[in-house]
Coordinates of N, CA, C and O in Angstrom, one line a residue:
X1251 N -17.8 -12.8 -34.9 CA -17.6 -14.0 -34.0 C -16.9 -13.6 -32.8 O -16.1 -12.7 -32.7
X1252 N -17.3 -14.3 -32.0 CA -16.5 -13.6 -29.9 C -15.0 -14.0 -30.6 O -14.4 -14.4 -31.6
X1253 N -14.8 -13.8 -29.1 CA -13.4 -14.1 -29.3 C -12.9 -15.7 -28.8 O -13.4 -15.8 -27.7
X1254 N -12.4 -16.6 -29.2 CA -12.6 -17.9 -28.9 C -11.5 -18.1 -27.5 O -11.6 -19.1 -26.8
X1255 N -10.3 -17.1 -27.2 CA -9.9 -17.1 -25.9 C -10.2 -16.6 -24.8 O -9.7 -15.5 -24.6
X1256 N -11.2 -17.1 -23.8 CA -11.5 -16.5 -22.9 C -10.9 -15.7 -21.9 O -10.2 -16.3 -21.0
X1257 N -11.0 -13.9 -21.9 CA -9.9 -13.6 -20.9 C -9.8 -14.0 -19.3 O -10.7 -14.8 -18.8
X1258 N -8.9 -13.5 -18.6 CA -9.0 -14.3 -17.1 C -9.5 -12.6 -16.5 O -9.1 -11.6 -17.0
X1259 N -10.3 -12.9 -15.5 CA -11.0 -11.9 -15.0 C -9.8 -10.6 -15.0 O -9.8 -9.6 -15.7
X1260 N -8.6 -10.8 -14.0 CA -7.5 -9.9 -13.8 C -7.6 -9.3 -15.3 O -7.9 -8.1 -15.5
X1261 N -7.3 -9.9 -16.2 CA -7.2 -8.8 -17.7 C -8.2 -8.2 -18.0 O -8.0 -7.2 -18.7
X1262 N -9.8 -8.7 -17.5 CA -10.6 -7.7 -18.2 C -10.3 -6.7 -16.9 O -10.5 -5.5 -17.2
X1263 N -10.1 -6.7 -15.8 CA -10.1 -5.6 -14.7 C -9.1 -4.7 -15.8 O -9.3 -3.6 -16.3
X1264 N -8.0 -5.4 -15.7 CA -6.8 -4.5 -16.1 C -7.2 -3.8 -17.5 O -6.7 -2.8 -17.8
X1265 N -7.9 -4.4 -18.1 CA -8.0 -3.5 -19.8 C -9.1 -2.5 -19.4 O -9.2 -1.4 -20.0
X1266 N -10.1 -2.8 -18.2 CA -11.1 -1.8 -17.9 C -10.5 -0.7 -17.7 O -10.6 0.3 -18.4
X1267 N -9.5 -1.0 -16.1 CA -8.9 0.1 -15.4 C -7.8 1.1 -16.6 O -7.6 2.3 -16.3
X1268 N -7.1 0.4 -17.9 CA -6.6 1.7 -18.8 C -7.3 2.3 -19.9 O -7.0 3.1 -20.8
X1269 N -8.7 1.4 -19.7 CA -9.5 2.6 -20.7 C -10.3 3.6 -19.7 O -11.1 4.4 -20.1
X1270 N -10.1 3.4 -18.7 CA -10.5 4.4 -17.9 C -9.5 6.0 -17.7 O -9.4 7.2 -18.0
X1271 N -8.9 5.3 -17.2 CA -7.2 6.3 -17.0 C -6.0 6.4 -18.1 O -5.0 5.7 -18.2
X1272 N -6.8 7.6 -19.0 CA -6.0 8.6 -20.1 C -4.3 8.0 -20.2 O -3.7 7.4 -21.2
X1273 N -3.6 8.4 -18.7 CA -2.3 8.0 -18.3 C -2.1 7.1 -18.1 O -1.0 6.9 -18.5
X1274 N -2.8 5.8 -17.5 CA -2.1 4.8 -17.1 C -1.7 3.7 -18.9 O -0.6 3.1 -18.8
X1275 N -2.4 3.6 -20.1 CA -1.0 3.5 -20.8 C -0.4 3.9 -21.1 O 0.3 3.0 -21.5
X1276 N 0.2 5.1 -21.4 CA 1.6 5.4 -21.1 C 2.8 4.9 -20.0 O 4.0 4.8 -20.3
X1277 N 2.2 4.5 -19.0 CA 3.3 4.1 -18.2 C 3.1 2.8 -17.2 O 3.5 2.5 -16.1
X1278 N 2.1 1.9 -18.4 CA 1.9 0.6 -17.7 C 2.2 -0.2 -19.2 O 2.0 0.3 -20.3
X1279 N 2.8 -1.8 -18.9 CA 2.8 -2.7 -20.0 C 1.6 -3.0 -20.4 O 0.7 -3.1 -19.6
X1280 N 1.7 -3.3 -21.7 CA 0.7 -4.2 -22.3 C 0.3 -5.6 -22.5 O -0.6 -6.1 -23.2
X1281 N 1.5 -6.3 -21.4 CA 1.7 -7.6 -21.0 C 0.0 -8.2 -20.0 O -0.7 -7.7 -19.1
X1282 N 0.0 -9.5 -20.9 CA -1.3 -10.0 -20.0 C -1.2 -10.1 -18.7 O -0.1 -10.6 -18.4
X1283 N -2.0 -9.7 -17.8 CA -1.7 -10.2 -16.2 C -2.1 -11.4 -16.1 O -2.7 -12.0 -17.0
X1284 N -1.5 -12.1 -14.6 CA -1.7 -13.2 -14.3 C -2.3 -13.6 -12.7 O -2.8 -14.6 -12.2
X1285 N -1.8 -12.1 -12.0 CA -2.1 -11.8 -10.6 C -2.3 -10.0 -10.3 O -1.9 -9.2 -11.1
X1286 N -2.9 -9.7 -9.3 CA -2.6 -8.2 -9.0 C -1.4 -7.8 -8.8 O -1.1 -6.6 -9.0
X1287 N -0.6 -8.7 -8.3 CA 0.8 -8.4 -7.7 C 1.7 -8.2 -8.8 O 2.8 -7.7 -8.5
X1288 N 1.5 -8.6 -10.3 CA 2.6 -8.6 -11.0 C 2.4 -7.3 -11.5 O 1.3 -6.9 -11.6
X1289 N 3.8 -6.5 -11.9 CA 4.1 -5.3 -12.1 C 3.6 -4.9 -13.9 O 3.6 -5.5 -14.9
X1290 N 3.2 -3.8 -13.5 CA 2.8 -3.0 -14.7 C 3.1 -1.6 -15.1 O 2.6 -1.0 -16.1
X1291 N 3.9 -1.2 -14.1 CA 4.3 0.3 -14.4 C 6.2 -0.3 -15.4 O 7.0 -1.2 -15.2
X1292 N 5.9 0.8 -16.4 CA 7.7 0.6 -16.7 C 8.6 1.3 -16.0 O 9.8 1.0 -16.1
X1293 N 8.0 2.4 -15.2 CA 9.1 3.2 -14.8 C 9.5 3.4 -13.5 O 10.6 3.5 -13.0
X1294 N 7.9 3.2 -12.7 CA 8.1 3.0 -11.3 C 8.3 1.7 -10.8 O 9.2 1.5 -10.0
X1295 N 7.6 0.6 -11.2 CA 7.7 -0.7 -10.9 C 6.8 -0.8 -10.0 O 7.2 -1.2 -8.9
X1296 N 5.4 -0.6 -10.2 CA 4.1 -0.6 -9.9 C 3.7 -2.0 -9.9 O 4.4 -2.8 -10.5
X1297 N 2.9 -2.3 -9.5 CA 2.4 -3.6 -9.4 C 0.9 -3.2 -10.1 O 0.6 -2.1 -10.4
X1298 N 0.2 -4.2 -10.2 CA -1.2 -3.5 -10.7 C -2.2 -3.0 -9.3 O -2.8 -1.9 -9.4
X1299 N -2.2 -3.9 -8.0 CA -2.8 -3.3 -7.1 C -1.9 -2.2 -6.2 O -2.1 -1.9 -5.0
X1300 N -0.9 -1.9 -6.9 CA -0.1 -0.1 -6.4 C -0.9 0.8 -7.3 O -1.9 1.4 -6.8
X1301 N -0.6 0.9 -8.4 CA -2.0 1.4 -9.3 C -2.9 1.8 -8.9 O -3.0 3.0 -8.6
X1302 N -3.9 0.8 -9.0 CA -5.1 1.0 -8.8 C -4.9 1.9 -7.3 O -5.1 3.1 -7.4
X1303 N -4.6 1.5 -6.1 CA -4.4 2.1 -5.1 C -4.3 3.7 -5.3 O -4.9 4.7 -4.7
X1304 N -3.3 3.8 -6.3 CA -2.9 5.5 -6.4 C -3.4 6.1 -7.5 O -3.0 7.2 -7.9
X1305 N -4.8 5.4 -8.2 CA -5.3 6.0 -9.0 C -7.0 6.1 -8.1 O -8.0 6.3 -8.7
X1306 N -6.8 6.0 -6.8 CA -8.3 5.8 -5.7 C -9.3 4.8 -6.7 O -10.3 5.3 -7.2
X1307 N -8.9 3.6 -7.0 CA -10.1 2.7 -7.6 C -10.4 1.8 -6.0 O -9.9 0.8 -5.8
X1308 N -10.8 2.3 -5.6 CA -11.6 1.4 -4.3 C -12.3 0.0 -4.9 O -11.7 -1.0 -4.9
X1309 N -13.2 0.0 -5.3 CA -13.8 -1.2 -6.1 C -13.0 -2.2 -6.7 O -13.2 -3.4 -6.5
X1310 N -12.1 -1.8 -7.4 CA -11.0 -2.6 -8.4 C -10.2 -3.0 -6.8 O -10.4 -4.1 -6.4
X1311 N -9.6 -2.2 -6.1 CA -9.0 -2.2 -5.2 C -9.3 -3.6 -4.0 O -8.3 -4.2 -3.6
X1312 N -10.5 -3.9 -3.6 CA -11.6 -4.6 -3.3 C -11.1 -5.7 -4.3 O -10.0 -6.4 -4.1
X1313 N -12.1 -5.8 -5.3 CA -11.4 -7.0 -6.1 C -10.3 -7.5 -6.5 O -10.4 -8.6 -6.8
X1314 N -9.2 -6.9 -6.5 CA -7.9 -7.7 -6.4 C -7.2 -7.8 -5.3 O -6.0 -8.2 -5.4
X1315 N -7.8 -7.4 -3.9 CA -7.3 -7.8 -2.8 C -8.2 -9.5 -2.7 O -7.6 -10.6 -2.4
X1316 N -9.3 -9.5 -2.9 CA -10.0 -11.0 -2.5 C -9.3 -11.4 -3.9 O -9.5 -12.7 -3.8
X1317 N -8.8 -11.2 -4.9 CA -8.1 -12.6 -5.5 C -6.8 -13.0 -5.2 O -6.2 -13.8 -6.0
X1318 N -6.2 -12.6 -4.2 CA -4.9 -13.2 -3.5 C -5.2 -14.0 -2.6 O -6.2 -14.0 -1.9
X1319 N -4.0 -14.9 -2.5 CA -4.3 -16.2 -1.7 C -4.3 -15.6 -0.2 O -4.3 -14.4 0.0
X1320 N -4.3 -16.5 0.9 CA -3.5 -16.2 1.7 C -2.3 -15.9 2.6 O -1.2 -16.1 2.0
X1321 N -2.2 -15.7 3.3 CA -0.5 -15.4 3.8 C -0.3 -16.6 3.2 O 0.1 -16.6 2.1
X1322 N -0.4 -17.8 4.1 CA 0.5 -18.9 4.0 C 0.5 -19.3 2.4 O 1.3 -20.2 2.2
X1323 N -0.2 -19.0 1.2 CA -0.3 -19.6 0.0 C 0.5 -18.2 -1.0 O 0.4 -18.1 -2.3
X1324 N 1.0 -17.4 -0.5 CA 1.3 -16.0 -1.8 C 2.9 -16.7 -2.1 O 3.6 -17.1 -1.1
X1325 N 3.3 -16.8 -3.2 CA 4.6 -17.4 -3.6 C 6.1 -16.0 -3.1 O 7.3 -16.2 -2.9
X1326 N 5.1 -14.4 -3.0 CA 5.9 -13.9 -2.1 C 5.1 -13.4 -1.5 O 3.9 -13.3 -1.8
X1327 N 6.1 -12.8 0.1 CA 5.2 -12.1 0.9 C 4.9 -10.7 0.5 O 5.8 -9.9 0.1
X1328 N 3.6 -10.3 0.7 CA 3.3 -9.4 0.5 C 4.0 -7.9 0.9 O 3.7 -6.9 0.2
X1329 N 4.8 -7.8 2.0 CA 5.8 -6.5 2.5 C 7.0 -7.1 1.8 O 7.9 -6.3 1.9
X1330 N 7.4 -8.1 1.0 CA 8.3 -7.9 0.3 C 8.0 -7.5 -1.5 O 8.7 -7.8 -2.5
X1331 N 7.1 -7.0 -1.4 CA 6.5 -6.4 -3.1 C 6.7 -4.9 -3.1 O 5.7 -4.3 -2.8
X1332 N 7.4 -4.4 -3.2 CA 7.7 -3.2 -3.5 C 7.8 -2.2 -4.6 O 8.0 -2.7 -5.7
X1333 N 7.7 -1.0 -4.6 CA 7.9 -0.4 -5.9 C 9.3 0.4 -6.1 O 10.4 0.0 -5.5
X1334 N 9.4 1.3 -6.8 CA 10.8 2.0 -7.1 C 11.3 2.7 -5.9 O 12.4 3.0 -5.5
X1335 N 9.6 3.1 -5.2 CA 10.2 4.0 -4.0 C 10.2 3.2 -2.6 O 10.0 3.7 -1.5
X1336 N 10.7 1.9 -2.9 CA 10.1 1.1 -1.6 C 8.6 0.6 -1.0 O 8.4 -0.1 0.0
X1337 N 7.4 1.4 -2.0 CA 6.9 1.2 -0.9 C 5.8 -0.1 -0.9 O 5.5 -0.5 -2.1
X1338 N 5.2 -0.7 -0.1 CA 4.7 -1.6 0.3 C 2.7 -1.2 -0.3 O 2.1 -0.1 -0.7
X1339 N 2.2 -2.5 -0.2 CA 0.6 -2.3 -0.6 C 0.4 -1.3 0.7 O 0.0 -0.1 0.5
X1340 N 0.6 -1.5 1.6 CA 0.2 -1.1 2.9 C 1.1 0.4 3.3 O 0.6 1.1 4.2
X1341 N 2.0 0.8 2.9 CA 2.2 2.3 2.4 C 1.6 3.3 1.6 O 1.5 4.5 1.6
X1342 N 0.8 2.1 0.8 CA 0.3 3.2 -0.6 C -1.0 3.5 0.4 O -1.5 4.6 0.6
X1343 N -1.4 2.3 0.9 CA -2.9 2.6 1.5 C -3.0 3.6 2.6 O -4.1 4.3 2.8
X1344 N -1.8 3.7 3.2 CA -1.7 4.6 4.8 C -1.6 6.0 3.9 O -1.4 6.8 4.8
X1345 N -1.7 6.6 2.9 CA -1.6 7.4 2.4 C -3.1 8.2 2.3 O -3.5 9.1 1.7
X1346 N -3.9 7.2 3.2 CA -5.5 8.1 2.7 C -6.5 7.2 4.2 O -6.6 6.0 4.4
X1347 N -6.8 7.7 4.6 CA -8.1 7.9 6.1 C -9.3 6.9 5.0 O -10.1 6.1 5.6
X1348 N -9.2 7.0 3.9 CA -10.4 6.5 3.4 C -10.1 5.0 2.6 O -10.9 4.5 1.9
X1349 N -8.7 4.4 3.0 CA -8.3 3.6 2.5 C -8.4 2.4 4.1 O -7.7 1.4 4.3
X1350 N -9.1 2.9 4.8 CA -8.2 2.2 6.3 C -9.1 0.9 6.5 O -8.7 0.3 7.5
X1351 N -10.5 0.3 5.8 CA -11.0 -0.4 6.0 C -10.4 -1.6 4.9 O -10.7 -2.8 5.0
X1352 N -9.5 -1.1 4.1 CA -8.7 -2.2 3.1 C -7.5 -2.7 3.7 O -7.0 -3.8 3.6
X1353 N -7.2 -1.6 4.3 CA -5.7 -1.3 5.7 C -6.1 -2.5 6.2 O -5.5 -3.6 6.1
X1354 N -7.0 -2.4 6.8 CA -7.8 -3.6 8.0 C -7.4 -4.9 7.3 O -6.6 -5.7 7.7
X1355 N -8.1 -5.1 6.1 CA -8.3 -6.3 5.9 C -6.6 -6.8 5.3 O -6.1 -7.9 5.6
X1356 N -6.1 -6.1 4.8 CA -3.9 -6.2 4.0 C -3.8 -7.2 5.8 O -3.9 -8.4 6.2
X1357 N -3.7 -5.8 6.4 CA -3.4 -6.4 7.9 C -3.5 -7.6 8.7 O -2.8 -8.4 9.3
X1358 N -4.6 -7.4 8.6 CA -5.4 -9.0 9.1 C -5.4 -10.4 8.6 O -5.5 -11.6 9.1
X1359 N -5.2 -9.6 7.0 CA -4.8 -10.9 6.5 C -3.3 -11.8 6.0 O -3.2 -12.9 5.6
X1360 N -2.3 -10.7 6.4 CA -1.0 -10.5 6.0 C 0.1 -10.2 6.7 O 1.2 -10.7 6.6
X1361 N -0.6 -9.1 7.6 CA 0.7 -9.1 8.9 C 0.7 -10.8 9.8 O -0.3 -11.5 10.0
X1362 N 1.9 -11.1 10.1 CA 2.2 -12.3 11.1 C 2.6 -11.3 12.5 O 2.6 -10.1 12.4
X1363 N 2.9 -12.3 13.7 CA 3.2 -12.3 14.7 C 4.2 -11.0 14.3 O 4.0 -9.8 14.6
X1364 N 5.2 -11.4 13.7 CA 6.4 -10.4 13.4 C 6.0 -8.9 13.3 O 6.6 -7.9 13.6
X1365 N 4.8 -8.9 12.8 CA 4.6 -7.1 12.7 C 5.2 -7.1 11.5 O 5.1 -5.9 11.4
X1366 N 6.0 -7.8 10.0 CA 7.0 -7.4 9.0 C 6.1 -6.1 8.4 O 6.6 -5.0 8.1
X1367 N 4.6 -6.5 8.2 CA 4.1 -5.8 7.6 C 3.7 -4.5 7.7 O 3.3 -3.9 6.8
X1368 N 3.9 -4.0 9.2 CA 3.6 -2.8 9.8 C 5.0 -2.5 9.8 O 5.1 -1.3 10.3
X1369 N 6.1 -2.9 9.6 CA 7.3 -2.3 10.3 C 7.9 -2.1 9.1 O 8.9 -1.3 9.3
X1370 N 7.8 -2.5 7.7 CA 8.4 -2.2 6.3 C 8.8 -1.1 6.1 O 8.2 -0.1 6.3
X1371 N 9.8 -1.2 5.8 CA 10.2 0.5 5.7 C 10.9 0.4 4.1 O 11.8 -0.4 3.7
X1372 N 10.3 1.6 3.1 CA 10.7 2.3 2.4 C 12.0 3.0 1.8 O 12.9 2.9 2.7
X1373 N 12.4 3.4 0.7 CA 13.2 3.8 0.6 C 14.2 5.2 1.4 O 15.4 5.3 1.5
X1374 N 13.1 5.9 1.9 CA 13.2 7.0 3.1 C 13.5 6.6 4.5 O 13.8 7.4 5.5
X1375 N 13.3 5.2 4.5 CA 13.0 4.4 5.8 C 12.1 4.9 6.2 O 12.3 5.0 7.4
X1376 N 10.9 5.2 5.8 CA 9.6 5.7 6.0 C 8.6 4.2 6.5 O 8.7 3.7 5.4
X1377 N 8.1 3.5 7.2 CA 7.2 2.8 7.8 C 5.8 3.3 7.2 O 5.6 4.4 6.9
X1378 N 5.0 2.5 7.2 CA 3.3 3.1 6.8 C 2.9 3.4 7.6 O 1.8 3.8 7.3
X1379 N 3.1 3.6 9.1 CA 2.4 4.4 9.7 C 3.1 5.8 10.0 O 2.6 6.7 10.6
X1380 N 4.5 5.9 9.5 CA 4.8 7.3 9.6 C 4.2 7.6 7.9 O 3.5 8.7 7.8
X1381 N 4.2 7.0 6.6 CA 3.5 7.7 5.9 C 2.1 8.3 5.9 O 1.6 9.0 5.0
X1382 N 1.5 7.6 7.1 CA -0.1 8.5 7.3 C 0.9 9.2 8.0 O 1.9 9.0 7.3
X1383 N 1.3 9.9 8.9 CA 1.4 11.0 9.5 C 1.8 11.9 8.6 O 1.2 13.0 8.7
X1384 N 2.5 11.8 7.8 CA 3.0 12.2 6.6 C 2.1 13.0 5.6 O 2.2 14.2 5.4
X1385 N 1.0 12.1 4.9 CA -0.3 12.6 4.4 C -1.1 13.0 5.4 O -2.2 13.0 5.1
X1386 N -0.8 13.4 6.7 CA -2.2 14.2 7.7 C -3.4 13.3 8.1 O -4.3 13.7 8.8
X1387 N -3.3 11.8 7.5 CA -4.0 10.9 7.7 C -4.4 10.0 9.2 O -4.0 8.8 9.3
X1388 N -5.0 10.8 10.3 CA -5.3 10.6 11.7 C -5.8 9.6 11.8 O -5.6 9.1 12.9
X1389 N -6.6 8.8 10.9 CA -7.9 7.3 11.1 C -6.3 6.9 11.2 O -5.8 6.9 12.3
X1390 N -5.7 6.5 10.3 CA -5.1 5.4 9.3 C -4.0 5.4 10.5 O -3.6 4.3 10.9
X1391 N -3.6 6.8 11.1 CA -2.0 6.7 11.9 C -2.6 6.0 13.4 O -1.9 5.6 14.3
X1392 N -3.9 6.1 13.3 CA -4.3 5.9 15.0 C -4.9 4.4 15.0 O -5.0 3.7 16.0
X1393 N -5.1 4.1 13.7 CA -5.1 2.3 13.4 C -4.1 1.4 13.8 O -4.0 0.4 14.5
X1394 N -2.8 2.4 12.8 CA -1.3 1.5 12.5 C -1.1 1.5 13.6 O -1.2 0.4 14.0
X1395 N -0.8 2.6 14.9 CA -0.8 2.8 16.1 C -1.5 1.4 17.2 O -0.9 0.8 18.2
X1396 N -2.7 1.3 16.7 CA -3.1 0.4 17.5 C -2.9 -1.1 16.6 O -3.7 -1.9 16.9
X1397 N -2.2 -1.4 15.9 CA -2.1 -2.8 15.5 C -0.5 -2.8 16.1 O -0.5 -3.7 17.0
X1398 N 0.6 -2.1 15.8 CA 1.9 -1.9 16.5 C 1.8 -2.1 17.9 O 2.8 -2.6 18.5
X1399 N 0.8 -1.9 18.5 CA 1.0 -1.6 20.1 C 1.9 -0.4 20.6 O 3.0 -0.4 21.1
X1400 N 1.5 0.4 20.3 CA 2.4 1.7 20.4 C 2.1 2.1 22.0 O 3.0 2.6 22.7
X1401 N 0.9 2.0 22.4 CA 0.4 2.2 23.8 C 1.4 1.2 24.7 O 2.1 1.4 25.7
X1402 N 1.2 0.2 24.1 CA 2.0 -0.9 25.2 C 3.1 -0.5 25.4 O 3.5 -0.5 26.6
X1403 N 4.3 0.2 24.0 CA 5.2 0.0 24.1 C 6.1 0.9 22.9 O 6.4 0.5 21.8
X1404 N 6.3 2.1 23.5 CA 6.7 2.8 22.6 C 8.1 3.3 22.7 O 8.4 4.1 21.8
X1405 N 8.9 3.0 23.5 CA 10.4 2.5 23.0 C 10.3 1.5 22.0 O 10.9 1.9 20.9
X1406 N 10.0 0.7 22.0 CA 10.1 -0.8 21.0 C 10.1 -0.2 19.9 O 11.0 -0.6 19.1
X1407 N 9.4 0.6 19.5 CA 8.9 1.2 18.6 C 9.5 2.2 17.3 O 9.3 2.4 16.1
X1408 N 10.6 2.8 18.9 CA 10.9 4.1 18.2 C 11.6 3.9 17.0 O 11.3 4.6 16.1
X1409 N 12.6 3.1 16.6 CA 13.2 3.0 15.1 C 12.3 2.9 14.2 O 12.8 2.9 13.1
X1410 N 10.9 2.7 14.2 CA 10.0 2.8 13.0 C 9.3 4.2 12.5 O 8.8 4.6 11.4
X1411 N 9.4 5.0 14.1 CA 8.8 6.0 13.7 C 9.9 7.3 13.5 O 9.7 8.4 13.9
X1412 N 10.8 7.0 12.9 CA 12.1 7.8 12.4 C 12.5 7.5 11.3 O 13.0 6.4 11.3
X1413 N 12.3 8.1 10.4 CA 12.9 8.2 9.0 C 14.7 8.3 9.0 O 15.2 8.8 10.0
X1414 N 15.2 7.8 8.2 CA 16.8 7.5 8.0 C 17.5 8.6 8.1 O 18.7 8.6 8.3
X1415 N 16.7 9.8 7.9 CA 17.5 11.2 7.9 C 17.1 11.6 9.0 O 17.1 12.9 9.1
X1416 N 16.6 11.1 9.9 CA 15.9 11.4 11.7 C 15.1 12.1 11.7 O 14.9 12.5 12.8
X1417 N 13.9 12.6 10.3 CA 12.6 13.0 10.9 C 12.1 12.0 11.4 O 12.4 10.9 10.8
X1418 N 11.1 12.1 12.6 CA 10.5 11.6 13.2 C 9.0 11.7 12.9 O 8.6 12.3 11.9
X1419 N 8.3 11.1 13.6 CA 6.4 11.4 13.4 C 6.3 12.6 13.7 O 5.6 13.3 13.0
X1420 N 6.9 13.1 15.0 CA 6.5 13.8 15.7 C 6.9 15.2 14.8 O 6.1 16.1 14.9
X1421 N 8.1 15.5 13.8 CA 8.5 16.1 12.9 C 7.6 16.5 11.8 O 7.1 17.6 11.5
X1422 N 7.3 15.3 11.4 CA 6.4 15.4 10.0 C 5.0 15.4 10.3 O 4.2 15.4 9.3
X1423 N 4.5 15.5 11.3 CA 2.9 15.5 12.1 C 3.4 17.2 11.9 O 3.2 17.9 10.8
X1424 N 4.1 17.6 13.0 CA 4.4 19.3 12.5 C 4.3 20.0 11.7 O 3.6 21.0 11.7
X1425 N 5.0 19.5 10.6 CA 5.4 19.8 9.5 C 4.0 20.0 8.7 O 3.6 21.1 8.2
X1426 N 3.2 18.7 8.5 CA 2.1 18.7 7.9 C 0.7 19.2 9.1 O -0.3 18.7 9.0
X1427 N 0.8 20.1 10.1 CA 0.4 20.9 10.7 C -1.2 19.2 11.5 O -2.3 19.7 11.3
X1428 N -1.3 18.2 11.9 CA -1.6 17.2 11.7 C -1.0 16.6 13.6 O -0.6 15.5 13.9
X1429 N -1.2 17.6 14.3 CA -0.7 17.7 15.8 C -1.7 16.5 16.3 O -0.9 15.7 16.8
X1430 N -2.9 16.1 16.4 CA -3.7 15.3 17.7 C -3.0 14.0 17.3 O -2.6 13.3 18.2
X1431 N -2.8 13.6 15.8 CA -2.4 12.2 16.1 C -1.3 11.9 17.1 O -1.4 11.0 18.0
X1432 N -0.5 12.4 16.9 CA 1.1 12.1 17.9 C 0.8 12.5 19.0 O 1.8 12.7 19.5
X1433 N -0.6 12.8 20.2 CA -1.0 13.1 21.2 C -2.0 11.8 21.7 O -2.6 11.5 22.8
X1434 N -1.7 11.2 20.7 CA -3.1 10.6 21.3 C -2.3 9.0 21.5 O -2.8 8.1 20.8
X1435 N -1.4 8.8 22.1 CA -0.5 7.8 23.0 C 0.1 8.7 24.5 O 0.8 8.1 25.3

């Protein structure tokens, strides 16, 4: 006989996504979800779409981005969901060139006037667009770049693109040998 409680889509995603990934129970609850945003790591404090993000499920990734409301309807804002290391949906994504069409849509549908969402900073005081510079990620850093207005105005700027211990972009572009992005303002 089925099962007479119908699951809600979010749980069959979520029961799919840990029979896929060996690791992820070990270090996710077995609590039913209710949203992508509610946390499922025990250790990091993962959300389920941090997860999926850093396990590259693009697809899954896709579908629990269109089941959140909009800005004005999320009970929180989205740059205030964070994980153990601070970071934001929109950190995890600046972490990959091939994440930057999801970038687009977090963005578009989430950053306000304020910029909070581009300007979040991390437990490093890292910003998501210094973590693409960070991962060597040129699409993603020359996006964040142009949603900031970094052209218009890059004084305004500079406390985002400095980490709390004073690397800079221009530092960690070096560092990760990733020189044209920080050239190309």
């Amino acid at each position: 006989m089925a099962d007479s409680k119908q699951k809600n889509p979010i749980e069959v995603l979520y029961e799919n996504f840990r029979k896929k990934n060996k690791y992820l129970p070990r270090v996710s609850s077995d609590q039913p979800l209710k949203d992508p945003l509610q946390r499922i790591s025990k250790s990091y404090n993962n959300t389920f779409l941090h997860m999926a993000i850093r396990f590259k499920q693009k697809d899954l990734v896709k579908q629990l981005l269109g089941m959140l409301p909009d800005r004005e309807n999320l009970p929180e804002q989205v740059w205030n969901i964070k994980n153990n290391e601070g970071n934001t949906i929109l950190h995890e994504l600046a972490a990959s060139d091939s994440w930057k069409e999801l970038a687009t849509d977090v963005v578009n549908r989430y950053n306000g006037t304020d910029q909070v969402l581009l300007i979040a900073m991390n437990e490093l005081g890292e910003t998501p667009i210094f973590c693409a510079a960070r991962h060597g990620q040129t699409e993603m850093f020359v996006f964040l770049a142009g949603k900031m207005k970094l052209a218009e105005g890059p004084e305004d700027h500079k406390p985002y693109l400095r980490r709390e211990d004073g690397t800079t972009v221009l530092h960690i572009s070096i560092f990760t040998e990733c020189f044209s992005e920080i050239f190309c303002f």
